[in-house]
Coordinates of C-alpha atoms and ligand atoms in Angstrom, one line a residue:
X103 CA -115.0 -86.7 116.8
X104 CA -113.3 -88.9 119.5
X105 CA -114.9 -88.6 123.3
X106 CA -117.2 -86.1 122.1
X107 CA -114.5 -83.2 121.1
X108 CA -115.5 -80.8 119.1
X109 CA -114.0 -76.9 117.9
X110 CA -117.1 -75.2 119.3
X111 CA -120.8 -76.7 121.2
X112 CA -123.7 -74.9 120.2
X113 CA -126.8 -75.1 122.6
X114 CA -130.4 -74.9 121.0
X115 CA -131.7 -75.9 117.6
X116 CA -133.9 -72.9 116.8
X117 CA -133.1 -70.7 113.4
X118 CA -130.1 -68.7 115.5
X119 CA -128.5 -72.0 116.7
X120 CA -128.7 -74.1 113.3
X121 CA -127.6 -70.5 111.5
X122 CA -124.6 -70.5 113.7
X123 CA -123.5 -73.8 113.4
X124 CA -123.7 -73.6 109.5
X125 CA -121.5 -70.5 109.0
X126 CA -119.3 -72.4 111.6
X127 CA -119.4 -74.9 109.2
X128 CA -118.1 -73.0 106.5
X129 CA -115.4 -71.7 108.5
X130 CA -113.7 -74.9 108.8
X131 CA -115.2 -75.5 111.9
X132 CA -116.7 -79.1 113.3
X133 CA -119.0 -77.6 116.1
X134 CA -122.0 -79.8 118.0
X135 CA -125.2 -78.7 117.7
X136 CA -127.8 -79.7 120.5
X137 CA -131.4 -79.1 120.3
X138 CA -133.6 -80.7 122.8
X139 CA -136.4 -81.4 120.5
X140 CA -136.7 -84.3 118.4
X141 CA -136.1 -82.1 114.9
X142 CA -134.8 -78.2 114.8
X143 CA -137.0 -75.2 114.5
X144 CA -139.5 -76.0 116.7
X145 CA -140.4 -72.2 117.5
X146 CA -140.7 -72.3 113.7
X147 CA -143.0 -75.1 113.6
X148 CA -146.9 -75.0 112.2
X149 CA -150.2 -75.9 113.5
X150 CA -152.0 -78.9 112.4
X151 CA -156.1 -78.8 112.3
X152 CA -156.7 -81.8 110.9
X153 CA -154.7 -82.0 107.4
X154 CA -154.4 -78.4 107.3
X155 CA -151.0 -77.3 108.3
X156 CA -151.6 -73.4 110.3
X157 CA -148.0 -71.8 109.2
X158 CA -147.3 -69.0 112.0
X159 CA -143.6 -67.5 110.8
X160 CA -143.5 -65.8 107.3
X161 CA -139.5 -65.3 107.6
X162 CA -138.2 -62.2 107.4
X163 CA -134.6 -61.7 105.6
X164 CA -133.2 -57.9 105.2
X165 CA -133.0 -58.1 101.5
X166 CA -131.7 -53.9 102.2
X167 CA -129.2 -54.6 104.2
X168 CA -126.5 -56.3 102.7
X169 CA -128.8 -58.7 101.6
X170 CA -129.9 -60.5 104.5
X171 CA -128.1 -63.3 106.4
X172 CA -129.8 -66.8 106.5
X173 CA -130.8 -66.1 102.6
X174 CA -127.4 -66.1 102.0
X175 CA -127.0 -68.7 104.0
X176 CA -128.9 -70.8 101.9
X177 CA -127.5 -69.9 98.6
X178 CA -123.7 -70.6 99.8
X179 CA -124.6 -73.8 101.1
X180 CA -126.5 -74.3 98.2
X181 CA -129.5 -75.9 100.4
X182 CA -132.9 -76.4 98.3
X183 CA -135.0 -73.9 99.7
X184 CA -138.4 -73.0 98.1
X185 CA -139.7 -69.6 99.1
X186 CA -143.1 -67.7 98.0
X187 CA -143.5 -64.2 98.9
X188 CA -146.0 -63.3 101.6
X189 CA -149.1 -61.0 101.1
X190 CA -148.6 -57.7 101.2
X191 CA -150.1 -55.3 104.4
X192 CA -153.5 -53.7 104.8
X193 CA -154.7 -51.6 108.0
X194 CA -157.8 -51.3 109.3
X195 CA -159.0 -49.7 112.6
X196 CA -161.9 -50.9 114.8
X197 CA -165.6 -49.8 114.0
X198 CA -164.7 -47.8 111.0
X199 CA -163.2 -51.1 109.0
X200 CA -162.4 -49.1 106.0
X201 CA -159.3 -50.6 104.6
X202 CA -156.7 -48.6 103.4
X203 CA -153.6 -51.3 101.5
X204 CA -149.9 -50.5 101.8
X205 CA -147.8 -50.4 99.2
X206 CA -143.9 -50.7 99.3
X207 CA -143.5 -46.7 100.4
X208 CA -139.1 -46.1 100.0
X209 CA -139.6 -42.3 101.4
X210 CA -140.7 -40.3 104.1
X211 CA -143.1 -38.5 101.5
X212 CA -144.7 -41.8 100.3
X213 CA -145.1 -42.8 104.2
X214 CA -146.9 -39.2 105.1
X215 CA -149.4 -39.5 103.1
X216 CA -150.2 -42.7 103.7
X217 CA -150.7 -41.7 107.9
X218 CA -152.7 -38.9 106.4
X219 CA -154.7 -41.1 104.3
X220 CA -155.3 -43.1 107.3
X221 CA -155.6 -40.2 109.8
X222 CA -156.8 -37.1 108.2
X223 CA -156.3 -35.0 111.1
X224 CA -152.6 -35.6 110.7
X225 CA -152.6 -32.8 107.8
X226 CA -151.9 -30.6 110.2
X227 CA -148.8 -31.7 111.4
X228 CA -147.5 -33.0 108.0
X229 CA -144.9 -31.2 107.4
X230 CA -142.2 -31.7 111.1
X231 CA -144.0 -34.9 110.8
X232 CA -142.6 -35.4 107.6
X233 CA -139.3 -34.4 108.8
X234 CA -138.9 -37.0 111.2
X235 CA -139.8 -40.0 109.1
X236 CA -137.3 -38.7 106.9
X237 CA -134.6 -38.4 109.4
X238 CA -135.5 -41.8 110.6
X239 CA -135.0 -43.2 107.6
X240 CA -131.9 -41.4 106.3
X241 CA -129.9 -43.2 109.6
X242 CA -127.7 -46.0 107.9
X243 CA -128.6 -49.4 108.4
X244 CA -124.9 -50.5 110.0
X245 CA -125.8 -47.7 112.2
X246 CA -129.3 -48.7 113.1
X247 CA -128.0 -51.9 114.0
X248 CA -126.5 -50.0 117.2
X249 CA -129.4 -48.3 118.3
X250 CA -130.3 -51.1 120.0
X251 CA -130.3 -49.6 123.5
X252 CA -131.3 -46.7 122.6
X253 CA -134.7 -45.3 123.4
X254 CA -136.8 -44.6 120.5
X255 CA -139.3 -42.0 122.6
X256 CA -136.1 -40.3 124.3
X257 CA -134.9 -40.2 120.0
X258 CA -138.0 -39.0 119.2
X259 CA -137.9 -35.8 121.8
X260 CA -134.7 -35.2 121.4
X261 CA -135.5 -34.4 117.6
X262 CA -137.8 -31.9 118.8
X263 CA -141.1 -34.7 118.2
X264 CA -144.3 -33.0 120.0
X265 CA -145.8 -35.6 122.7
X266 CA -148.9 -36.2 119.8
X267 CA -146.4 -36.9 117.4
X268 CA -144.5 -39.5 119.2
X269 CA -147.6 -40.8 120.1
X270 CA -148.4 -41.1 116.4
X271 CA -145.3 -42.8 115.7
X272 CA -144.7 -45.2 118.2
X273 CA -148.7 -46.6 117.7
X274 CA -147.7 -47.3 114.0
X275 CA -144.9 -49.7 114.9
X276 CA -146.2 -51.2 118.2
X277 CA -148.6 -52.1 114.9
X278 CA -146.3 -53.1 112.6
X279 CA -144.5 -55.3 114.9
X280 CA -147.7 -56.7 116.5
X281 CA -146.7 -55.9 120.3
X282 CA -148.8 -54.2 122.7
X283 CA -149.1 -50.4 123.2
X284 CA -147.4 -50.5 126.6
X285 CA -144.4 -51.9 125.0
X286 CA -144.4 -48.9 123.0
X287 CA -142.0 -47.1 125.6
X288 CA -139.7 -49.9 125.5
X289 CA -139.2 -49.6 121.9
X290 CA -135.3 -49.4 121.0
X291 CA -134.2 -47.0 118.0
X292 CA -133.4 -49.9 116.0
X293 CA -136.7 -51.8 116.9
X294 CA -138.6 -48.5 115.6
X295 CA -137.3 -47.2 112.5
X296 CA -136.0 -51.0 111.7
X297 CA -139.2 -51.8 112.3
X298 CA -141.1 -49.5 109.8
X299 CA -138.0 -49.6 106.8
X300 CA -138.6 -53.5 107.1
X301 CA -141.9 -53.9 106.9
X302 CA -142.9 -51.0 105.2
X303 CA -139.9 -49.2 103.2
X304 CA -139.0 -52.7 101.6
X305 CA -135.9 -53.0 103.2
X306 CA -137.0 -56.7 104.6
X307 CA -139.2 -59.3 102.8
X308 CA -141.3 -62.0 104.2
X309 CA -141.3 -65.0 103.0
X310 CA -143.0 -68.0 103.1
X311 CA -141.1 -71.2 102.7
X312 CA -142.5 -74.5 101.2
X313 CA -144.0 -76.5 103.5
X314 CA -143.2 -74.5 106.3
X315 CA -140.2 -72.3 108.3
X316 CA -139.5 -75.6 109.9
X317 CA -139.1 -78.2 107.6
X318 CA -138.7 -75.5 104.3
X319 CA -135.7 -73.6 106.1
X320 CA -134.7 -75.0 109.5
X321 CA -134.4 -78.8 109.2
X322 CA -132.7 -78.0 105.0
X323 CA -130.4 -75.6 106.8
X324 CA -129.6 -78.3 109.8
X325 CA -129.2 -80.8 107.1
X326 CA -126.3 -78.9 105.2
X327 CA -124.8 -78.4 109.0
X328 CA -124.4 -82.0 109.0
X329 CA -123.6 -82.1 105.1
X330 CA -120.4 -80.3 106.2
X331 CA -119.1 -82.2 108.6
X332 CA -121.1 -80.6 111.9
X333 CA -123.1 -82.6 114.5
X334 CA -126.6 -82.7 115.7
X335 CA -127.8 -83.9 119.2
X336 CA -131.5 -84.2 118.5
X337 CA -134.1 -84.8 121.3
X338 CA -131.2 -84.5 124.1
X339 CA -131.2 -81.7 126.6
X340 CA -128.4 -79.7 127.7
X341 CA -128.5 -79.9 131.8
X342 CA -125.2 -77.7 132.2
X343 CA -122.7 -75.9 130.7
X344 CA -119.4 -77.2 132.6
X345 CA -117.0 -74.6 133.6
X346 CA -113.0 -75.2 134.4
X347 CA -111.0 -72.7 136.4
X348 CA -113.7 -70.3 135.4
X349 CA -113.1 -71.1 131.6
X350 CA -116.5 -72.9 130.1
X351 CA -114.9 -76.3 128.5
X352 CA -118.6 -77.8 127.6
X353 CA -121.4 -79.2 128.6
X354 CA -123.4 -82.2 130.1
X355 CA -126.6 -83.8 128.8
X356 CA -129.6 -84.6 131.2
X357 CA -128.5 -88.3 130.9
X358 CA -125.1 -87.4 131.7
X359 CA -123.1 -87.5 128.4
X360 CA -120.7 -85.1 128.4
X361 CA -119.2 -83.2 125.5
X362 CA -116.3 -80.6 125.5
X363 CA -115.3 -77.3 123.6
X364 CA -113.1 -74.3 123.7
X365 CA -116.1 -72.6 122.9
X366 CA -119.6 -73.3 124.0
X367 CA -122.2 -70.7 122.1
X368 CA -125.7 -70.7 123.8
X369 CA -128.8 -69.7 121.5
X370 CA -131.6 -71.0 123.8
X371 CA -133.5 -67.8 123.6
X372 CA -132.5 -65.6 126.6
X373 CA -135.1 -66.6 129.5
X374 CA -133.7 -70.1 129.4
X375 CA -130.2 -69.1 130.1
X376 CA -130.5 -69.6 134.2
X377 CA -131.8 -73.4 133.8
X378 CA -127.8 -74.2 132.1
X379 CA -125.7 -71.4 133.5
X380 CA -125.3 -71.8 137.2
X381 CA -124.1 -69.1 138.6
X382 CA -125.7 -66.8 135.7
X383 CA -122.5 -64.3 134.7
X384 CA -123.0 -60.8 136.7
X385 CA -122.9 -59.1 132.7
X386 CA -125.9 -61.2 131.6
X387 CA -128.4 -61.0 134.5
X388 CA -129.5 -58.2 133.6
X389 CA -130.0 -58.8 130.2
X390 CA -131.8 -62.2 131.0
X391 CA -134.4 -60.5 133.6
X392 CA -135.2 -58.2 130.6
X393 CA -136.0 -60.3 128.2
X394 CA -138.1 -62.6 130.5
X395 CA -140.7 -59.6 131.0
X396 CA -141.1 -59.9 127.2
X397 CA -141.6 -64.1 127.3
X398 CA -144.4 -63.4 130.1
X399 CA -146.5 -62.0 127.3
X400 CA -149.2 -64.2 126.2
X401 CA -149.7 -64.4 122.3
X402 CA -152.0 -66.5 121.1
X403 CA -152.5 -67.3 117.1
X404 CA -155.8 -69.1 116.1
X405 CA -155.8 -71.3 113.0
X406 CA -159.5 -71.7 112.0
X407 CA -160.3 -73.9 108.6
X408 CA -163.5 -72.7 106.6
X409 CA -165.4 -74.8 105.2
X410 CA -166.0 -72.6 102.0
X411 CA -164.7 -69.7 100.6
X412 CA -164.7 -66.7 102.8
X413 CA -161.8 -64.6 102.6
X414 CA -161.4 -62.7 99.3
X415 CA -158.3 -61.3 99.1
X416 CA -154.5 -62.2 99.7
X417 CA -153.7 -59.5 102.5
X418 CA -151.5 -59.6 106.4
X419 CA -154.8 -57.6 108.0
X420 CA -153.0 -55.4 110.6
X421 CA -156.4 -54.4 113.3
X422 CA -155.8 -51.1 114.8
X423 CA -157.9 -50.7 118.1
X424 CA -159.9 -47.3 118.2
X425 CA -157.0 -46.3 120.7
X426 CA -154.2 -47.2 118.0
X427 CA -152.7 -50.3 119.8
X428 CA -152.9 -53.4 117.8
X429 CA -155.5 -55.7 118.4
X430 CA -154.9 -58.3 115.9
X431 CA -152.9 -59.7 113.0
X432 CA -155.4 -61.5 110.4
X433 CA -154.3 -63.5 107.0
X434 CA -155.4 -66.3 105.2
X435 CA -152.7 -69.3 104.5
X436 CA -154.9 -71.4 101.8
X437 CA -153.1 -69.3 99.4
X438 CA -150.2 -71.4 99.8
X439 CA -152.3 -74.6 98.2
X440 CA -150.3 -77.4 100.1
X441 CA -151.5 -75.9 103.1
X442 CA -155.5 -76.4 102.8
X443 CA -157.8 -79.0 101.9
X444 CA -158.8 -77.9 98.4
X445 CA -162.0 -76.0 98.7
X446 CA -161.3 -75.0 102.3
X447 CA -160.3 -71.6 103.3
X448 CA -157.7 -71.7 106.4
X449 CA -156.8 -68.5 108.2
X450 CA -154.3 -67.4 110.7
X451 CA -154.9 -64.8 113.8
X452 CA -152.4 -63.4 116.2
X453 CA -152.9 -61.3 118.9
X454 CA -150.1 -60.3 122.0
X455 CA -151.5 -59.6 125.3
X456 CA -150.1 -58.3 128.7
X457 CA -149.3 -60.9 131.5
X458 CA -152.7 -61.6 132.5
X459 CA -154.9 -61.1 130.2
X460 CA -156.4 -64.3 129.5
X461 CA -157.3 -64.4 133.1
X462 CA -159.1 -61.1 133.1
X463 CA -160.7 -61.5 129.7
X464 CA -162.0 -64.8 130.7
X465 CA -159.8 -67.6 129.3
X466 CA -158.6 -68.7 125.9
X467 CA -162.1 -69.6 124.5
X468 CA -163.1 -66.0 125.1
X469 CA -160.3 -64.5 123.6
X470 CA -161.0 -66.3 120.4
X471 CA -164.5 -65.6 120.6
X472 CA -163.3 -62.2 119.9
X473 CA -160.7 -62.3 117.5
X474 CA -163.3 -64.6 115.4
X475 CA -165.5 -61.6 115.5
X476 CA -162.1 -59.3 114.3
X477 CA -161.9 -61.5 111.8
X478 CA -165.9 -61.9 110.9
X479 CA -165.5 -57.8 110.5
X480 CA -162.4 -58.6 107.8
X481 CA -164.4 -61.3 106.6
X482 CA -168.3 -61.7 106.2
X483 CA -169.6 -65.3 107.3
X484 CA -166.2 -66.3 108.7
X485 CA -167.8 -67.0 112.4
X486 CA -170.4 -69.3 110.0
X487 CA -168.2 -71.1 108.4
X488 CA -165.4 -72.2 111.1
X489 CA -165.7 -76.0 110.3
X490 CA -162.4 -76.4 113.1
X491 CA -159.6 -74.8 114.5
X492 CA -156.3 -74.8 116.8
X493 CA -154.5 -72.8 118.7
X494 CA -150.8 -72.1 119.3
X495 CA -148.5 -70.3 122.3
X496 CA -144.9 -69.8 122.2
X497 CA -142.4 -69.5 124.7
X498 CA -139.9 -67.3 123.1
X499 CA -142.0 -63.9 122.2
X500 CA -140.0 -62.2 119.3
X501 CA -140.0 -58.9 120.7
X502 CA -137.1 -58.7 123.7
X503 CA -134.3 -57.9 120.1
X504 CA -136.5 -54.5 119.4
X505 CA -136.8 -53.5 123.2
X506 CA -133.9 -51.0 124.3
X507 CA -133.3 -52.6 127.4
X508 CA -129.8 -54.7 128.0
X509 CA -128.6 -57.0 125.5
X510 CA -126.5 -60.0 126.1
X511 CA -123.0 -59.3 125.0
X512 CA -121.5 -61.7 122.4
X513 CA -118.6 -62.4 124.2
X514 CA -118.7 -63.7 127.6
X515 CA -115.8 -61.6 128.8
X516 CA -116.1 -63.0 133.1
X517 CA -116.2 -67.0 131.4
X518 CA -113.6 -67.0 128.7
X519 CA -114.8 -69.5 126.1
X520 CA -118.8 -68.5 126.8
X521 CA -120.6 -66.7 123.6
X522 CA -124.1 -65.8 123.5
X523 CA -125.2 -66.2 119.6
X524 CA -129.4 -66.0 120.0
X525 CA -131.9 -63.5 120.0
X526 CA -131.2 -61.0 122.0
X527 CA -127.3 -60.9 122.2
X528 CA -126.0 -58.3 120.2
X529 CA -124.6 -57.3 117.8
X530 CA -127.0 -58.4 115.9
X531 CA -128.4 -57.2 111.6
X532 CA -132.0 -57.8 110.9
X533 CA -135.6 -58.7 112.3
X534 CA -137.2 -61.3 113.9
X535 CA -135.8 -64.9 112.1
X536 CA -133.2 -62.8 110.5
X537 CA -132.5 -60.9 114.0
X538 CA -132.0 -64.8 115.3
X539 CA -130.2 -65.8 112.1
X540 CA -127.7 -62.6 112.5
X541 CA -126.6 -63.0 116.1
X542 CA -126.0 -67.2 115.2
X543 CA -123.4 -66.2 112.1
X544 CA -121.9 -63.8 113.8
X545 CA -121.6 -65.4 116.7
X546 CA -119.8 -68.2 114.6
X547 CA -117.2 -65.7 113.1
X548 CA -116.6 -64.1 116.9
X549 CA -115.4 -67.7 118.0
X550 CA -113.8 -68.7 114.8
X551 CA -112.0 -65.3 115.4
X552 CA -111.4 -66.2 119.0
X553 CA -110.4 -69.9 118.3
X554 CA -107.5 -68.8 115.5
X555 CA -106.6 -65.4 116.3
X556 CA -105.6 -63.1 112.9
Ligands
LIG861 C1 -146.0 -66.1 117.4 C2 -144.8 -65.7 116.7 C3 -144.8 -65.2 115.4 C4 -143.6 -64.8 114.8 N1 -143.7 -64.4 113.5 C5 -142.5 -64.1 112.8 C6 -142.6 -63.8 111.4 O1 -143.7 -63.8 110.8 N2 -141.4 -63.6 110.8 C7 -140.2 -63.7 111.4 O2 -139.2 -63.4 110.8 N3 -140.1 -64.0 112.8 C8 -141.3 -64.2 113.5 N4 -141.2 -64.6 114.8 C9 -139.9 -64.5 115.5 C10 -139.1 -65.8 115.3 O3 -139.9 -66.9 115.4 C11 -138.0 -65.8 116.3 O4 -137.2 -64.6 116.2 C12 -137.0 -66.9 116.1 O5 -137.6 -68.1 115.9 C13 -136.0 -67.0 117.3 O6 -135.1 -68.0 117.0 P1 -134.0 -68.4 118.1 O7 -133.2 -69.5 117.5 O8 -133.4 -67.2 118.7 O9 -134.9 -69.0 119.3 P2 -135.8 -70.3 119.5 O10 -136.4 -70.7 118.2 O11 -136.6 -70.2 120.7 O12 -134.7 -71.5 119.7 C14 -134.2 -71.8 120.9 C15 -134.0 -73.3 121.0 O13 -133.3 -73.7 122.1 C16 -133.8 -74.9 122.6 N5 -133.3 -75.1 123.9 C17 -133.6 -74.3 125.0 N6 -133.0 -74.8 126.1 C18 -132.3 -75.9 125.7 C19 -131.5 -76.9 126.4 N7 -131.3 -76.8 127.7 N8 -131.0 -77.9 125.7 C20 -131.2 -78.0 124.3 N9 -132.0 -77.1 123.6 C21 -132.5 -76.1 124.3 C22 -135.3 -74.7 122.4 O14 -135.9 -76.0 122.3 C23 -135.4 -74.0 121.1 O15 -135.5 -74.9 120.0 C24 -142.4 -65.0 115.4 C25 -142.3 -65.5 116.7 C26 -143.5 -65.9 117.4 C27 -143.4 -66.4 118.8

């Protein structure tokens, strides 16, 4: 477009900004996308050890909800994406290590037992807590999606939960979602039973794409943006959004360039929102100190190749500590042969710690220390046969969309033209990439909406 015009400029190229900017697309719409890396996806991206390429993100699309959005996304662009299911779940919990596998469990019934199973003393409260999984999952999704601010443990009581059973409850997603216990009381409504109906009731599906989220979905995705007539700024950082008369009417580069919009949608993950937005907008500062409690969590995922055949079985290892937080996520990738050298094994480990913690468990190297031994539990003669490994941090941690604390509202209602289309703005329809992917497409309908009223 002429003196860098364009219908809409959309700020960051992770899965929410390259989602939005391909539904814009399809509008009709010629929007800008910038993303300051040199390619998109870059939370998406893997870790190399050598040749073999450490996949972090098994992409989650709510296949029970409508279907999912970025999945859909794919198919109506028709973009050539290649995706292999992920392993299905087992638990374990510390010093016990008997495994018990889940299964794809639709009801509450299916999902008692299985906490039985796992925690025989649980018999005895079987039957309320029966009741509750069941009311949890009888909420419809559309109205699950706006439980977002509402507190799971205030839910909980307010069905009559005893404090054991909430307990119970809110230990089994801090699990599933691979946060840390003390996030537990944060948990939103949504976060919770979403949480357990997605990865558990089969209502969302993980997926790996071929090679990796990053080039398999992102960059494919980015590629039809431009297919259809969109832009992409790649390896240029947004310094500003500019503001006129209070209106935002685009934005200017680090080197200056400018480009302008009557709409200007920012999906740089909430915690980077001050650095461009100057003064922040009174509704968003909340929403922004929130979510930058959740980014000063320190996950770190370990990628460690074998040098023979260790790990046995295609299984996501979820490691219950004897206190039922999670200690660690544990999986193996070589089962995805373009990954591995052939006759390697490669594995993945995750674990999310509280501010601090590397500090007062005495670094990084220590940390992994332990998780190898996890892992050497899951897996006799892992620690033996580590041959390499890497290790990977993010910025953006995943869980601020599941929290119930404030959300950033779509529509920037104190700077007309201003949208907020990432993680973390509402409303938004699935989980983790898909909660990204969600906010992006609809964020590209509220300004297509905006643009060309009805
Ligand atoms: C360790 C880990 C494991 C995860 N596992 C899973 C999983 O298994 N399944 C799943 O579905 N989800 C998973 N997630 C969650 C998922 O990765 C995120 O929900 C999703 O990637 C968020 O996308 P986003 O577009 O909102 O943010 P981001 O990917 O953070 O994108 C924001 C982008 O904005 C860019 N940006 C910021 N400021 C500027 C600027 N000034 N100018 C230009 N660009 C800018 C950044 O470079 C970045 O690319 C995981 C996340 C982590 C960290």
């Amino acid at each position: 477009m002429p003196n860098n015009q364009y219908n809409a400029i959309v700020v960051g190229g992770g899965i929410a900004g390259v989602a939005c900017a391909a539904e814009m697309t399809l509008l009709g719409m010629r929007p800008l996308l910038v993303c300051e890396t040199k390619e998109v996806g870059s939370t998406l991206r893997s870790c190399w050890v050598g040749s073999n390429r450490g996949i972090q993100q098994h992409p989650e699309f709510q296949v029970g909800w409508g279907g999912g959005w970025w999945y859909k996304l794919v198919r109506r662009m028709d973009i050539p994406v290649k995706l292999h299911p992920s392993h299905p779940l087992t638990a374990t919990v510390v010093g016990d290590w008997t495994e018990l596998d889940i299964p794809i469990l639709p009801s509450a019934s299916g999902i008692t037992d299985l906490i039985c199973a796992m925690q025989p003393a649980m018999e005895e409260i079987r039957a309320p807590l029966h009741r509750l999984i069941h009311q949890g999952l009888m909420i419809p999704y559309e109205e699950l999606c706006d439980m977002t601010q509402v507190s799971m443990e205030e839910w909980l009581l307010e069905q009559g939960a005893e404090g054991a059973m909430v307990s119970l409850v809110l230990s089994l997603i801090t699990n599933l979602l691979a946060v840390p216990i003390d996030d537990a009381k944060e948990l939103s409504v949504f976060g919770g039973w979403g949480g357990l109906r997605t990865m558990v009731c089969g209502e969302g599906m993980l997926v790996v794409p071929d090679p990796d989220p990053r080039e398999g979905l992102c960059v494919p995705i980015a590629h039809a943006v431009e297919r259809y007539g969109g832009e992409i700024w790649r390896g240029r950082k947004v310094a500003n959004v500019v503001t006129d008369g209070g209106r935002a009417t685009g934005i200017v580069m680090e080197d200056g360039t400018e480009a302008s919009a009557p709409a200007v949608a920012i999906a740089t993950g909430n915690p980077r929102i001050p650095a461009i937005l100057d003064p922040l907008p009174p509704e968003v500062a909340e929403a922004v100190a929130y979510s930058q409690r959740f980014v000063a969590k320190e996950d770190l995922n370990v990628y460690s190749v074998l040098e023979r055949e260790v790990v046995k079985r295609d299984r996501l290892w979820i490691v219950m500590d004897t206190d039922g937080s999670n200690l660690q996520w544990s999986w193996p990738i070589h089962s995805y042969p373009w990954t591995t050298t052939p006759g390697k094994n490669l594995t993945a480990a995750i674990r999310t710690l509280p501010p601090g913690s590397f500090d007062s468990q005495g670094g990084i190297e220590s940390v992994v220390t332990k998780m190898n031994e996890v892992d050497e539990h899951l897996w006799p003669g892992f620690i033996d046969a580590i041959e390499d490994y890497g290790v990977l941090q993010h910025k953006h941690h995943w869980s601020a969309p599941q929290m119930c604390g404030p959300k950033m509202p779509r529509v920037c209602e104190s700077v007309p033209g201003l949208y907020f289309v990432g993680d973390g703005s509402i409303p938004i329809g699935g989980f983790f990439v898909e909660s990204a992917a969600s906010a992006g497409m609809m964020g590209a309908h509220a300004i297509k909406e905006a643009l060309v009223p009805a």
